[in-house]
Each structure stands twice: as C-alpha cells, then as structure tokens.
Short mmCIF file of C-alpha atoms and ligand atoms in Angstrom, two decimals:
data_model
loop_
_atom_site.label_atom_id
_atom_site.label_comp_id
_atom_site.label_asym_id
_atom_site.label_seq_id
_atom_site.Cartn_x
_atom_site.Cartn_y
_atom_site.Cartn_z
CA MET A 1159 8.54 -5.58 30.67
CA ASN A 1160 9.79 -6.57 27.11
CA LYS A 1161 12.03 -4.28 24.77
CA TYR A 1162 9.11 -3.17 22.63
CA VAL A 1163 6.76 -1.91 25.55
CA THR A 1164 9.63 0.14 26.89
CA LYS A 1165 10.01 1.57 23.35
CA VAL A 1166 6.57 2.53 23.35
CA ARG A 1167 6.36 4.22 26.31
CA TYR A 1168 9.45 6.30 25.45
CA ARG A 1169 7.95 6.97 22.02
CA LEU A 1170 4.72 8.17 23.43
CA SER A 1171 6.52 10.61 25.85
CA THR A 1172 8.53 12.33 23.19
CA ALA A 1173 5.73 12.11 20.77
CA MET A 1174 3.12 13.91 23.44
CA LEU A 1175 5.95 16.37 23.98
CA ILE A 1176 6.39 17.31 20.26
CA GLY A 1177 2.54 16.86 19.73
CA ALA A 1178 1.74 19.54 22.66
CA ILE A 1179 3.84 22.11 20.70
CA PHE A 1180 2.90 21.24 17.18
CA GLY A 1181 -0.35 19.51 17.11
CA LYS A 1182 -3.09 21.36 15.75
CA GLY A 1183 -6.83 20.67 14.53
CA GLN A 1184 -8.72 17.36 15.36
CA SER A 1185 -5.58 15.12 15.53
CA PRO A 1186 -5.82 11.47 16.90
CA ASN A 1187 -6.30 11.65 20.66
CA MET A 1188 -3.21 9.92 21.90
CA GLY A 1189 0.25 8.57 20.40
CA ILE A 1190 1.98 9.90 17.35
CA ARG A 1191 -0.13 13.04 16.53
CA ASN A 1192 1.65 14.48 13.47
CA ALA A 1193 4.21 14.07 10.76
CA LYS A 1194 7.32 15.43 12.58
CA GLU A 1195 6.36 13.00 15.42
CA TYR A 1196 6.17 10.05 12.99
CA ILE A 1197 9.47 10.76 11.77
CA GLU A 1198 10.94 10.89 15.49
CA SER A 1199 9.20 7.59 16.13
CA LEU A 1200 11.12 5.95 13.27
CA ARG A 1201 14.42 7.04 14.64
CA GLU A 1202 13.82 5.29 17.91
CA LEU A 1203 13.33 1.81 16.07
CA GLU A 1204 16.32 -0.56 15.65
CA THR A 1205 15.34 -1.83 12.48
CA VAL A 1206 17.88 -4.09 10.39
CA ILE A 1207 17.93 -2.91 6.84
CA TYR A 1208 20.20 -3.49 3.88
CA TYR A 1209 20.28 -1.73 0.54
CA LYS A 1210 22.81 -2.25 -2.08
CA GLY A 1211 24.82 -4.35 0.29
CA ASN A 1212 25.18 -1.79 3.08
CA ARG A 1213 23.00 -1.18 6.22
CA ILE A 1214 20.67 1.73 6.47
CA ILE A 1215 21.02 3.15 10.04
CA ASP A 1216 18.35 5.80 9.58
CA VAL A 1217 15.34 5.74 7.10
CA THR A 1218 14.51 9.20 7.80
CA THR A 1219 17.73 10.65 6.32
CA HIS A 1220 19.07 8.09 3.88
CA PRO A 1221 18.08 9.32 0.29
CA ALA A 1222 16.72 5.79 -0.80
CA THR A 1223 14.19 5.56 2.18
CA LEU A 1224 13.39 9.64 2.97
CA PRO A 1225 11.03 10.00 -0.13
CA HIS A 1226 8.77 7.19 1.14
CA VAL A 1227 9.11 8.11 4.92
CA ARG A 1228 7.92 11.67 3.72
CA ALA A 1229 5.02 10.13 1.75
CA ALA A 1230 3.79 8.24 4.81
CA ALA A 1231 4.23 11.12 6.89
CA LEU A 1232 1.58 13.16 4.91
CA THR A 1233 -0.98 10.34 6.29
CA TYR A 1234 -0.16 11.65 9.88
CA ALA A 1235 -0.13 15.16 8.61
CA LEU A 1236 -3.70 15.41 7.07
CA ALA A 1237 -5.17 14.24 10.50
CA ASN A 1238 -4.11 17.71 11.56
CA GLN A 1239 -5.49 19.71 8.95
CA ASP A 1240 -9.07 20.69 9.41
CA LYS A 1241 -10.01 20.37 5.72
CA TYR A 1242 -9.22 16.74 5.82
CA ALA A 1243 -9.71 15.61 9.29
CA GLU A 1244 -13.14 13.99 8.41
CA LEU A 1245 -11.47 11.80 5.94
CA ALA A 1246 -8.35 11.40 7.72
CA THR A 1247 -9.54 10.60 11.04
CA ALA A 1248 -12.41 8.22 12.40
CA VAL A 1249 -13.99 7.47 16.04
CA SER A 1250 -12.65 4.14 16.98
CA HIS A 1251 -15.48 1.69 17.60
CA LEU A 1252 -13.67 0.05 20.46
CA THR A 1253 -12.62 2.98 22.26
CA GLY A 1254 -14.44 5.92 21.07
CA HIS A 1255 -11.04 7.90 20.35
CA VAL A 1256 -10.27 10.03 17.26
CA ILE A 1257 -7.96 7.91 15.60
CA SER A 1258 -6.24 8.00 12.15
CA ARG A 1259 -8.48 6.44 9.46
CA PHE A 1260 -5.51 4.20 8.56
CA THR A 1261 -6.00 2.23 12.15
CA HIS A 1262 -9.80 1.96 11.91
CA VAL A 1263 -12.06 -0.84 11.19
CA HIS A 1264 -14.76 0.12 8.73
CA GLN A 1265 -18.33 0.33 10.47
CA ASN A 1266 -20.28 1.20 7.47
CA ILE A 1267 -20.31 2.07 3.86
CA GLU A 1268 -19.56 5.85 4.71
CA ASP A 1269 -16.30 4.39 6.30
CA LEU A 1270 -15.33 2.63 2.90
CA LEU A 1271 -16.30 5.66 0.67
CA LYS A 1272 -14.21 8.21 3.09
CA LYS A 1273 -11.13 5.87 2.73
CA ILE A 1274 -11.66 6.19 -0.96
CA LYS A 1275 -11.61 9.74 -0.95
CA LEU A 1276 -8.75 10.12 1.36
CA LEU A 1277 -6.55 7.63 -0.85
CA ARG A 1278 -7.30 9.77 -3.88
CA ILE A 1279 -6.20 13.07 -2.26
CA LEU A 1280 -3.17 11.49 -0.81
CA GLY A 1281 -2.22 10.29 -4.34
CA GLN A 1282 -2.74 13.69 -5.63
CA MET A 1283 -0.66 15.11 -3.23
CA THR A 1284 2.44 12.78 -3.34
CA GLY A 1285 1.97 11.56 -6.93
CA THR A 1286 3.04 8.11 -5.53
CA CYS A 1287 2.21 5.39 -3.02
CA PHE A 1288 1.99 6.47 0.33
CA GLN A 1289 2.12 2.89 1.77
CA ARG A 1290 0.04 3.00 4.80
CA CYS A 1291 -3.07 1.23 3.38
CA VAL A 1292 -1.64 -2.41 3.30
CA GLY A 1293 -1.72 -2.50 7.26
CA LEU A 1294 -5.05 -0.94 7.03
CA ASP A 1295 -6.63 -3.65 4.74
CA GLY A 1296 -4.83 -6.29 6.90
CA ILE A 1297 -6.40 -4.97 9.84
CA ASN A 1298 -9.86 -5.11 8.35
CA ALA A 1299 -9.34 -8.66 6.71
CA VAL A 1300 -8.00 -10.30 10.15
CA TYR A 1301 -10.62 -8.30 12.39
CA SER A 1302 -13.44 -9.99 10.64
CA VAL A 1303 -11.93 -13.55 10.03
CA ALA A 1304 -10.47 -13.69 13.91
CA TYR A 1305 -14.10 -13.15 15.01
CA GLU A 1306 -15.28 -16.00 12.95
CA ILE A 1307 -12.61 -18.43 13.82
CA ASP A 1308 -13.75 -17.88 17.35
CA GLN A 1309 -17.41 -18.39 16.39
CA LYS A 1310 -16.29 -21.86 15.04
CA TYR A 1311 -13.64 -23.11 17.75
CA ASN A 1312 -14.09 -20.95 20.81
CA THR A 1313 -10.76 -19.41 20.61
CA ASP A 1314 -9.95 -15.88 22.10
CA TYR A 1315 -8.24 -14.52 18.88
CA PHE A 1316 -10.72 -12.07 18.38
CA GLU A 1317 -10.34 -10.47 22.13
CA ARG A 1318 -6.29 -10.74 21.33
CA PHE A 1319 -6.86 -8.77 18.04
CA LYS A 1320 -8.69 -6.08 19.44
CA ARG A 1321 -6.42 -5.57 22.34
CA TRP A 1322 -3.39 -5.23 19.77
CA LEU A 1323 -5.60 -2.87 17.63
CA THR A 1324 -6.54 -0.39 20.53
CA GLN A 1325 -2.66 -0.14 21.00
CA ILE A 1326 -2.05 0.54 17.22
CA GLN A 1327 -5.02 3.06 17.26
CA ASP A 1328 -4.11 4.88 20.68
CA GLU A 1329 -0.37 4.91 19.48
CA ASN A 1330 -1.19 5.60 15.85
CA LEU A 1331 1.16 3.29 14.52
CA MET A 1332 2.02 2.55 11.01
CA VAL A 1333 1.55 -1.50 10.26
CA VAL A 1334 2.75 -3.20 7.21
CA GLY A 1335 0.50 -5.75 5.95
CA ALA A 1336 2.82 -8.91 5.11
CA MET A 1337 1.44 -11.25 2.91
CA THR A 1338 3.35 -12.47 -0.09
CA ASP A 1339 5.48 -15.42 0.48
CA PRO A 1340 8.14 -16.14 -2.06
CA LYS A 1341 6.42 -19.36 -3.04
CA GLY A 1342 9.72 -21.23 -4.61
CA ASP A 1343 8.03 -23.80 -6.66
CA ARG A 1344 4.67 -22.41 -7.75
CA SER A 1345 3.48 -25.91 -8.76
CA LYS A 1346 3.81 -27.22 -5.33
CA SER A 1347 1.76 -26.16 -2.27
CA PRO A 1348 3.22 -24.89 0.77
CA ALA A 1349 3.74 -28.06 2.58
CA ASP A 1350 5.23 -29.68 -0.49
CA GLN A 1351 8.07 -27.36 -1.23
CA PRO A 1352 11.58 -28.75 -0.93
CA ASP A 1353 12.59 -25.67 0.90
CA PRO A 1354 9.84 -25.07 3.62
CA ASP A 1355 11.08 -21.44 4.11
CA GLN A 1356 9.53 -20.70 0.77
CA TYR A 1357 6.09 -19.83 2.92
CA VAL A 1358 6.62 -18.40 6.32
CA HIS A 1359 5.93 -21.02 8.85
CA ILE A 1360 5.86 -21.81 12.41
CA THR A 1361 9.09 -23.78 13.21
CA GLU A 1362 8.49 -24.39 16.95
CA ARG A 1363 5.17 -24.25 19.28
CA ARG A 1364 5.72 -23.46 23.01
CA ASP A 1365 3.35 -22.66 25.78
CA ASP A 1366 4.09 -19.07 25.85
CA GLY A 1367 4.27 -18.67 21.75
CA ILE A 1368 5.42 -19.67 18.65
CA PHE A 1369 8.69 -19.18 16.85
CA ILE A 1370 8.38 -18.39 12.73
CA ARG A 1371 10.97 -18.39 9.78
CA GLY A 1372 10.64 -17.52 6.13
CA ALA A 1373 10.54 -14.24 4.25
CA LYS A 1374 7.66 -11.90 2.82
CA LEU A 1375 8.47 -10.20 -0.45
CA HIS A 1376 7.27 -6.96 -1.93
CA MET A 1377 6.61 -5.46 1.57
CA THR A 1378 5.40 -1.64 0.78
CA GLY A 1379 6.19 0.68 3.61
CA ALA A 1380 7.83 -1.94 5.71
CA VAL A 1381 11.28 -0.11 6.44
CA ASN A 1382 9.37 2.87 7.78
CA SER A 1383 6.66 0.87 9.80
CA HIS A 1384 6.32 0.32 13.28
CA GLU A 1385 4.67 -3.21 13.23
CA ILE A 1386 4.38 -6.00 11.10
CA LEU A 1387 1.03 -8.10 10.67
CA VAL A 1388 1.94 -11.45 9.23
CA MET A 1389 -0.69 -13.17 6.99
CA PRO A 1390 -0.62 -16.50 5.00
CA SER A 1391 -0.69 -15.74 1.35
CA VAL A 1392 -2.71 -18.48 -0.14
CA ALA A 1393 -5.56 -20.84 0.82
CA MET A 1394 -3.87 -23.93 2.84
CA ASP A 1395 -5.06 -27.21 3.19
CA GLU A 1396 -4.76 -29.65 6.40
CA ARG A 1397 -1.20 -30.57 5.89
CA SER A 1398 -0.18 -27.08 6.00
CA LYS A 1399 -1.24 -25.96 9.46
CA SER A 1400 2.27 -24.61 10.59
CA TYR A 1401 1.66 -21.97 7.40
CA ALA A 1402 -1.63 -20.74 8.55
CA PHE A 1403 -1.26 -18.55 11.28
CA VAL A 1404 -1.48 -14.74 11.52
CA CYS A 1405 0.44 -12.67 14.11
CA ALA A 1406 1.79 -9.28 14.81
CA ILE A 1407 5.27 -8.44 15.26
CA PRO A 1408 7.25 -5.19 16.09
CA ILE A 1409 9.42 -4.17 13.32
CA ASP A 1410 12.60 -4.31 14.96
CA ALA A 1411 12.00 -7.57 16.82
CA PRO A 1412 15.16 -9.94 16.98
CA GLY A 1413 15.69 -12.16 14.15
CA ILE A 1414 14.16 -9.56 11.54
CA THR A 1415 16.16 -8.54 8.44
CA MET A 1416 15.08 -6.21 5.84
CA ILE A 1417 16.28 -5.97 2.36
CA PHE A 1418 15.37 -2.69 0.53
CA GLY A 1419 14.34 -3.24 -3.14
CA ARG A 1420 16.09 -1.32 -6.25
CA GLN A 1421 13.96 1.06 -8.29
CA ALA A 1422 14.29 2.51 -11.71
CA ASN A 1423 16.73 5.37 -11.62
CA ASP A 1424 17.35 5.09 -7.72
CA ASP A 1425 21.04 6.21 -8.27
CA ARG A 1426 19.81 9.50 -9.43
CA ARG A 1427 18.24 9.48 -5.81
CA ASP A 1428 21.28 8.06 -4.20
CA ARG A 1429 23.01 11.19 -5.51
CA GLU A 1430 20.23 13.50 -4.63
CA GLU A 1431 19.93 14.84 -8.38
CA ARG A 1432 16.67 16.55 -7.39
CA ILE A 1433 15.41 17.45 -10.77
CA ASP A 1434 16.46 14.34 -12.47
CA MET A 1435 14.72 12.12 -9.88
CA GLY A 1436 11.27 13.47 -11.30
CA ASN A 1437 9.49 13.42 -7.88
CA PRO A 1438 12.22 14.44 -5.73
CA SER A 1439 9.95 14.62 -2.32
CA PHE A 1440 7.98 11.54 -2.74
CA ALA A 1441 9.75 8.96 -5.27
CA ALA A 1442 8.05 7.34 -8.17
CA VAL A 1443 6.42 4.41 -6.20
CA GLY A 1444 6.25 3.04 -2.72
CA GLY A 1445 9.34 1.84 -1.10
CA GLU A 1446 9.40 -2.10 -0.94
CA ALA A 1447 11.52 -4.64 1.12
CA VAL A 1448 11.96 -8.30 1.55
CA ILE A 1449 11.35 -8.92 5.22
CA VAL A 1450 13.46 -12.02 6.42
CA PHE A 1451 12.04 -13.75 9.69
CA GLU A 1452 14.82 -16.06 11.27
CA ASN A 1453 13.09 -17.79 14.16
CA VAL A 1454 11.36 -14.91 15.45
CA PHE A 1455 9.32 -15.43 18.67
CA VAL A 1456 5.94 -14.33 18.71
CA PRO A 1457 4.10 -14.49 22.15
CA ASN A 1458 0.63 -15.71 22.35
CA ASP A 1459 -1.27 -12.61 22.99
CA ARG A 1460 -0.02 -11.37 19.35
CA ILE A 1461 -1.20 -14.63 17.52
CA PHE A 1462 -4.73 -14.12 15.79
CA MET A 1463 -4.88 -17.35 14.17
CA ASN A 1464 -2.85 -20.68 14.80
CA GLY A 1465 -3.32 -23.73 12.32
CA GLU A 1466 -7.19 -23.02 11.48
CA THR A 1467 -6.43 -23.75 7.74
CA GLU A 1468 -9.75 -23.16 6.25
CA PHE A 1469 -9.56 -19.50 7.20
CA SER A 1470 -6.69 -18.90 5.18
CA GLY A 1471 -8.55 -18.43 1.88
CA PRO A 1472 -11.09 -16.08 3.07
CA LEU A 1473 -8.38 -14.01 4.90
CA VAL A 1474 -6.51 -13.61 1.98
CA TYR A 1475 -9.59 -13.20 -0.14
CA ARG A 1476 -10.92 -10.12 1.93
CA PHE A 1477 -7.57 -8.57 2.40
CA ALA A 1478 -7.14 -8.62 -1.58
CA ALA A 1479 -10.47 -7.29 -2.28
CA HIS A 1480 -9.89 -4.29 0.30
CA HIS A 1481 -6.76 -3.72 -1.30
CA ARG A 1482 -7.91 -3.95 -5.11
CA ALA A 1483 -10.88 -1.40 -4.17
CA ASN A 1484 -7.74 0.97 -3.34
CA TYR A 1485 -6.16 0.99 -6.65
CA GLY A 1486 -9.31 2.99 -8.35
CA ALA A 1487 -8.48 5.78 -5.50
CA CYS A 1488 -4.61 6.13 -4.84
CA LYS A 1489 -3.86 5.43 -8.59
CA THR A 1490 -6.70 7.79 -9.81
CA GLY A 1491 -4.79 10.49 -7.58
CA LEU A 1492 -1.67 9.79 -9.41
CA MET A 1493 -3.33 10.06 -12.84
CA ASP A 1494 -4.75 13.33 -11.84
CA VAL A 1495 -1.17 14.64 -11.18
CA LEU A 1496 -0.04 12.80 -14.36
CA ILE A 1497 -2.67 14.40 -16.60
CA GLY A 1498 -1.80 17.80 -14.79
CA ALA A 1499 1.77 17.18 -15.90
CA VAL A 1500 1.12 16.35 -19.59
CA SER A 1501 -1.50 19.04 -19.91
CA TYR A 1502 1.11 21.86 -18.72
CA LEU A 1503 3.88 20.19 -20.86
CA ALA A 1504 1.43 20.85 -23.70
CA GLN A 1505 0.99 24.32 -22.90
CA ILE A 1506 4.87 24.93 -22.54
CA GLN A 1507 5.50 23.24 -25.90
CA GLY A 1508 2.53 25.16 -27.64
CA THR A 1509 0.55 22.14 -28.46
CA ALA A 1510 -2.39 22.26 -25.99
CA ASN A 1511 -4.98 23.91 -28.58
CA ALA A 1512 -4.38 20.85 -31.14
CA SER A 1513 -7.29 18.94 -31.44
CA HIS A 1514 -5.55 15.51 -31.09
CA VAL A 1515 -3.81 16.79 -28.03
CA LYS A 1516 -7.24 17.92 -26.35
CA ASP A 1517 -8.88 14.46 -27.47
CA LYS A 1518 -6.06 12.52 -25.76
CA ILE A 1519 -6.18 14.59 -22.55
CA THR A 1520 -9.81 13.81 -22.61
CA GLU A 1521 -9.22 10.12 -22.87
CA MET A 1522 -6.87 10.35 -20.25
CA ILE A 1523 -9.47 11.90 -17.85
CA HIS A 1524 -12.15 9.44 -19.05
CA LEU A 1525 -10.04 6.49 -18.10
CA CYS A 1526 -9.16 7.98 -14.63
CA GLU A 1527 -12.68 8.73 -13.71
CA THR A 1528 -13.82 5.28 -15.02
CA LEU A 1529 -11.31 3.68 -12.66
CA TYR A 1530 -12.53 5.92 -9.85
CA SER A 1531 -16.18 4.94 -10.48
CA SER A 1532 -15.24 1.32 -9.89
CA SER A 1533 -13.39 2.14 -6.46
CA ILE A 1534 -16.51 4.15 -5.36
CA ALA A 1535 -18.90 1.49 -6.68
CA CYS A 1536 -17.18 -1.27 -4.93
CA SER A 1537 -17.36 0.68 -1.71
CA ALA A 1538 -20.87 1.86 -2.05
CA GLU A 1539 -22.02 -1.76 -2.56
CA GLY A 1540 -20.26 -2.98 0.73
CA CYS A 1541 -21.82 -5.09 3.33
CA PRO A 1542 -21.09 -5.88 6.73
CA THR A 1543 -19.39 -9.43 8.03
CA PRO A 1544 -20.41 -11.32 10.82
CA SER A 1545 -18.16 -9.21 13.13
CA GLY A 1546 -19.75 -6.11 12.15
CA ALA A 1547 -16.66 -4.75 10.16
CA TYR A 1548 -17.65 -3.96 6.54
CA MET A 1549 -16.34 -5.47 3.30
CA VAL A 1550 -16.16 -3.92 -0.02
CA ASN A 1551 -18.36 -5.50 -2.75
CA THR A 1552 -15.83 -8.10 -3.92
CA MET A 1553 -16.62 -8.80 -7.34
CA LEU A 1554 -16.62 -4.92 -8.15
CA ALA A 1555 -13.16 -4.79 -6.16
CA ASN A 1556 -11.71 -6.97 -8.74
CA VAL A 1557 -13.08 -5.43 -11.60
CA CYS A 1558 -11.63 -2.08 -10.28
CA LYS A 1559 -8.26 -3.58 -9.83
CA GLN A 1560 -8.18 -5.04 -13.34
CA ASN A 1561 -9.21 -1.87 -14.61
CA ALA A 1562 -6.03 -0.36 -12.88
CA THR A 1563 -3.76 -2.89 -15.04
CA ARG A 1564 -4.97 -1.59 -18.01
CA PHE A 1565 -6.17 2.12 -17.56
CA HIS A 1566 -2.61 3.41 -15.91
CA PHE A 1567 -0.68 1.88 -18.81
CA GLU A 1568 -3.22 3.24 -21.35
CA ILE A 1569 -2.74 6.70 -19.56
CA ALA A 1570 0.76 6.24 -19.33
CA ARG A 1571 1.03 5.48 -23.29
CA LEU A 1572 -1.05 8.83 -24.05
CA ALA A 1573 1.16 10.85 -21.43
CA LEU A 1574 4.31 9.41 -23.42
CA ASP A 1575 2.66 10.15 -26.93
CA LEU A 1576 1.82 13.71 -25.97
CA ALA A 1577 5.10 14.60 -24.05
CA GLY A 1578 7.47 13.70 -27.09
CA GLY A 1579 10.57 11.73 -27.54
CA PHE A 1580 12.63 14.16 -25.35
CA ILE A 1581 11.48 12.29 -22.22
CA ALA A 1582 14.05 9.62 -23.22
CA THR A 1583 16.75 11.84 -24.41
CA LEU A 1584 16.86 14.70 -22.09
CA PRO A 1585 20.58 15.80 -20.83
CA SER A 1586 21.31 15.37 -17.23
CA GLN A 1587 20.49 17.96 -14.46
CA TYR A 1588 24.37 18.35 -14.52
CA ASP A 1589 24.42 19.38 -18.04
CA LEU A 1590 21.17 21.83 -17.33
CA GLU A 1591 23.32 23.36 -14.88
CA SER A 1592 26.93 23.24 -16.39
CA GLU A 1593 28.47 26.77 -16.89
CA ASN A 1594 29.77 25.38 -20.32
CA ILE A 1595 26.74 23.56 -21.71
CA GLY A 1596 23.94 24.81 -19.61
CA PRO A 1597 23.21 27.55 -21.97
CA LEU A 1598 22.87 25.38 -25.02
CA VAL A 1599 20.64 22.87 -22.92
CA LYS A 1600 18.33 25.64 -21.97
CA LYS A 1601 18.38 27.07 -25.53
CA TYR A 1602 17.64 23.77 -27.27
CA PHE A 1603 15.02 22.24 -24.71
CA SER A 1604 13.10 25.55 -24.42
CA GLY A 1605 9.38 25.97 -25.21
CA VAL A 1606 7.26 29.14 -25.51
CA GLU A 1607 8.36 32.31 -24.57
CA HIS A 1608 8.71 33.41 -20.66
CA ILE A 1609 8.63 29.76 -19.36
CA PRO A 1610 12.15 28.72 -18.20
CA THR A 1611 13.56 25.45 -19.88
CA GLU A 1612 14.15 24.07 -16.15
CA HIS A 1613 10.17 23.82 -15.69
CA ARG A 1614 9.85 21.95 -19.01
CA VAL A 1615 12.83 19.64 -17.75
CA LYS A 1616 11.04 19.16 -14.60
CA ILE A 1617 7.64 18.25 -15.67
CA GLY A 1618 9.36 15.88 -18.48
CA ARG A 1619 11.20 14.18 -15.58
CA LEU A 1620 8.07 13.85 -13.39
CA ILE A 1621 6.38 12.07 -16.55
CA GLU A 1622 9.25 9.96 -16.99
CA ALA A 1623 9.17 8.78 -13.38
CA MET A 1624 5.25 8.26 -13.45
CA THR A 1625 5.40 6.38 -16.56
CA GLY A 1626 8.62 4.26 -16.11
CA GLY A 1627 9.02 0.60 -15.15
CA THR A 1628 8.85 0.42 -11.42
CA ALA A 1629 5.56 2.72 -11.30
CA LEU A 1630 3.79 0.73 -13.88
CA VAL A 1631 4.71 -2.58 -12.50
CA GLU A 1632 3.18 -1.41 -9.12
CA SER A 1633 -0.04 -0.93 -11.04
CA MET A 1634 0.19 -4.44 -12.73
CA HIS A 1635 1.08 -6.41 -9.78
CA GLY A 1636 0.25 -4.53 -6.38
CA ALA A 1637 -2.77 -6.17 -4.83
CA GLY A 1638 -2.45 -9.19 -6.96
CA SER A 1639 -1.47 -10.01 -10.51
CA PRO A 1640 -4.29 -9.58 -13.26
CA GLN A 1641 -5.04 -12.98 -13.58
CA ALA A 1642 -5.83 -13.32 -9.84
CA GLN A 1643 -8.49 -10.96 -10.30
CA ARG A 1644 -9.75 -12.73 -13.61
CA ILE A 1645 -10.03 -15.96 -11.63
CA MET A 1646 -12.25 -14.40 -9.08
CA ILE A 1647 -14.22 -12.26 -11.77
CA LEU A 1648 -15.19 -15.66 -13.60
CA ARG A 1649 -15.95 -17.45 -10.17
CA GLU A 1650 -18.05 -14.63 -8.93
CA GLY A 1651 -19.82 -13.96 -12.19
CA ASP A 1652 -22.43 -16.45 -11.75
CA LEU A 1653 -22.54 -17.78 -15.18
CA GLY A 1654 -25.12 -20.21 -14.44
CA LYS A 1655 -27.92 -17.26 -13.65
CA LYS A 1656 -26.66 -15.56 -16.99
CA ILE A 1657 -27.55 -18.84 -19.03
CA ARG A 1658 -30.81 -19.11 -17.13
CA LEU A 1659 -31.63 -15.58 -17.95
CA ALA A 1660 -30.95 -16.24 -21.73
CA LYS A 1661 -32.96 -19.21 -21.95
CA ALA A 1662 -35.90 -17.60 -19.94
CA LEU A 1663 -36.03 -15.13 -22.56
CA LEU A 1664 -36.14 -17.58 -25.55
CA GLY A 1665 -38.43 -19.97 -23.74
CA ILE A 1666 -35.62 -22.49 -23.64
CA PRO A 1667 -36.25 -25.00 -20.76
CA ASN A 1668 -33.85 -24.67 -17.91
CA GLY A 1669 -33.28 -28.28 -17.75
CA GLU A 1670 -31.95 -28.45 -21.08
CA LYS A 1671 -28.11 -29.07 -21.11
CA PRO A 1672 -25.66 -29.87 -24.12
CA SER A 1673 -24.41 -33.33 -23.55
FE1 LIG D 2211 -2.13 2.45 -0.65
FE2 LIG D 2211 -2.29 2.61 -3.10
FE3 LIG D 2211 0.27 2.21 -2.09
FE4 LIG D 2211 -1.32 0.05 -2.08
S1 LIG D 2211 -0.35 1.13 -3.81
S2 LIG D 2211 -0.41 1.12 -0.28
S3 LIG D 2211 -3.38 1.34 -1.85
S4 LIG D 2211 -1.21 4.01 -2.04
#
C-alpha cells in the first residue's frame, strides 16, 4: 500500500468522525464533509512549500496562506447549507452519490448554469478567488478528451480517469489544475527549448509508469489542494510526445516543491494587520504558487494521456473555455462587493446623492451585469461532447473572459474615482490605534456623523485591496491573457460567413474575390 492510500484512509476516518459531529444538511455522502474537515485534511499532508525563503509547515495557520485556505473552505461549507446545497452539490453520474459540484462532470446545461450561479455567490461571500474551479475545469476537460483518445487509439485512459475521479468525488478532495508551463524562449516549441524543463516533460518511461520533470507556474490554490492534475499548456507537434501527457499526482508526492508567490501588501498580512489587509478573512486574490516536479514518479493508473500529441490542443482549449466562462461569475461576485463598498463609502462621505456619483455607480452595475450575462450565455449555449460531458459555448466563453479583462479595470477605475485620494494616503492601522495620534487620525479621516472613522478606513482599505495590482492582474491574465481570447474570437468568428451575408444582401456574386 503506498503512502497516499494510507493517508487517505486516515483522512477519511478523521473526516467521518468530525463529520458525524458537525455535518449538517445535504452534504456530500462521504469524505470531507465540511470546512472544518477540509482544514483538518490539509494538516495531514506533508507538502513542501516555501515562502520568502522559508518553509511553511502548516498552511492552515501561516498568515500568508490561511486566508486562501478559508476561501477554499467556503466551497466545502456551502454544501452543508440548505440554502445553497442545490448549487453547491450535484449527483455523480458515476456513482449516484451526492458530491461537491467542484468535482462534478457537467451533464447538461443546467449543470453549467448552476456552476455559474454558485461561483457568483462564492465571489460575493469571499470578495476574492476561492481557487477550487481550476481543478473542476481540468476534470471536465480531461474527462471528455480521455474519452476521445480511447475512441481513436483503443487505450483505457477514460476508465482510469473515471476511477481516479470517483475517488476524488467520494473523498471530496480539492484538485489543482496544473497547466501553465514556464515556456522559456516563447519563440520556440517545447521540443526546441534549450532547457527541456521549461515545459513539464517525461524523463523516463517504465512498464509501471513515468517520471516527470519541470514546473507549472501561477498555480491557484496549489498549496491548499490535495491533488494535482497535470496537463499540457499548448498544442504539441509530433516531436513533443514526451510533453503531451496528462496525469494526477498527490500534492505531497516525493519530488514536489512549491514556492508561494508574493502579492501586493503581503507584509501587512504577515504581520496580521487586519484593517490594513483590506480583506482580512480571505485576502485580495487566490494564493498562487510555482509547483516544481523533480523526477516525480506517476504510476500507470494515474496517467490519462501519454504521447497522443494531437489531443493537447483540444484539451487546452476545453480547459481554457470552461475557465474563461467562470470569470463572468466569480469576478462579478467580487464586483458586487466592490460596488457595495464604494456605495457605502459614498454614504459615509456624504456624496451618495450627487448625480455623478449615482451615474458612476449605475455604470459599475451595468458593466458587472453585462459581464455576468456573457457567463450565463456561454453556459446556456453549451453542448455535449462525445463523452456526454457538456462544454460551454467556446466563442461566448472567450468573449466573457475578454470582457472581464476590460470591465473589471473600468469598474476599479470608477471605484477609485468615487473613493477619492485617501485610498492612497491613509495612515496605517498603527496610527489609527495609537494613543498619541489615533484621535487626530479619527478626527481628520472622519465622514458623516455617527459613523466611526474606523469603518471608513476599513472600507477604504477593502477598496484598495480590490483595485490594487494583484487583484487586477488576476482578471487580466487568469484563464489566459487577452490576446489568447482575441485569437480564438477571430478564429471562431467565421468571417467567411459574414462576408457571404453582406454579399447576398447586395446581390454580389459569392465567387467574386479581390485579386
Ligand atoms: Fe475560480 Fe475565479 Fe479563482 Fe478562477 S479566478 S479559480 S474561476 S474563483
């Protein structure tokens, strides 16, 4: 019995014991049943994580990672609340068990829509990234592609994947979908890189499995996940067989090291300055890490693609489309919080009734709901893949994410416009709480009567965190940079059809072409 199976058995017994005491409502049938058990399960892992040059021993207590653990824990907590259980849980098509929606393969359009609604609610509750959707999107992309590889090559990836997924569903594990490679010299393909480790690749093939090496960057939620689903990040050519693979690895498997990234103002978090952190419970964005693989062994039953290069492109595209669809949901949840913060700040500052303030808040709401519309639209226009798993409409998913890269920035711009310059010049929490100068800060940063200055400062800090560098970069580059969407929008835009439509209207022969 390997180390991982032993761990899972221990985790299950712990989870079931605590679940029997604390579990309520329509929680998943088995495995981790609530937020408390999720946090307990992370303590049992032996992950190797570094942050600012030092090892993090316990992600559930370290100030850099704790807010992200809390945000992800909410995905577990919601499943236990009657009000949200219909969105937060699903019935597994593999087992008939009630499972977390974050481990579910979408079976119809209703599933796609429920996911979107769930993500907006979680965005509203956390005001940040709750990280668990990356694994969900990886699961859905691999499920459909493994099926199609088997159809072509008579392999058994699909059955292997379903066995692995059943374990993930029943144990209610969090999976990090690991896609983005470092890429080294971007002008060269994986096979042409001077350093082969710039793309995660197979270093050795054995009868019982493979060894892999390389790194994945920007891995949201990695440090507080249980499993890694490794996928290629680009379409591969025939020379790149050792780069075209998919596999699942326990997060604490030997040879895996994670390096947790810095975020804007993280020193405030490290010193646990709760007011100055802005969003002290859940942080400004999801926690991202580099995952380094140093000759990590993967047994055959955890490999779901192995050298079928032509399927890399479709896999990347399906994953990206699912994740791009999400951005019109989770980010609109964040925008709801931001709009609320700015509106309340306007009340505290006595500007709420000014017509230009109302107009700007109206514009923020309009942009937010327009973004949400595209998320709903790409889900409502979804369709089944040959495996039966449902895909979002890929054109509309790309439009959705492209909108996120613009609207979030415009909403942030309007928020800063309305909030005023004090967002950039606020004295620190230490000054606010100082015996000597605290009264001065309270006096000169006050707003209307009867509202404590501290509340104005807290709202200001929240706006600062939600409109700052890290938060906006995530909207820009998460799920692919804007240019990636524009390439797909043009490719799927069917310009030929549009030209034919214009010609037909004017009676211009279809065969006529400029020389
Ligand atoms: Fe989920 Fe949004 Fe975070 Fe992506 S950015 S993992 S979709 S919450």
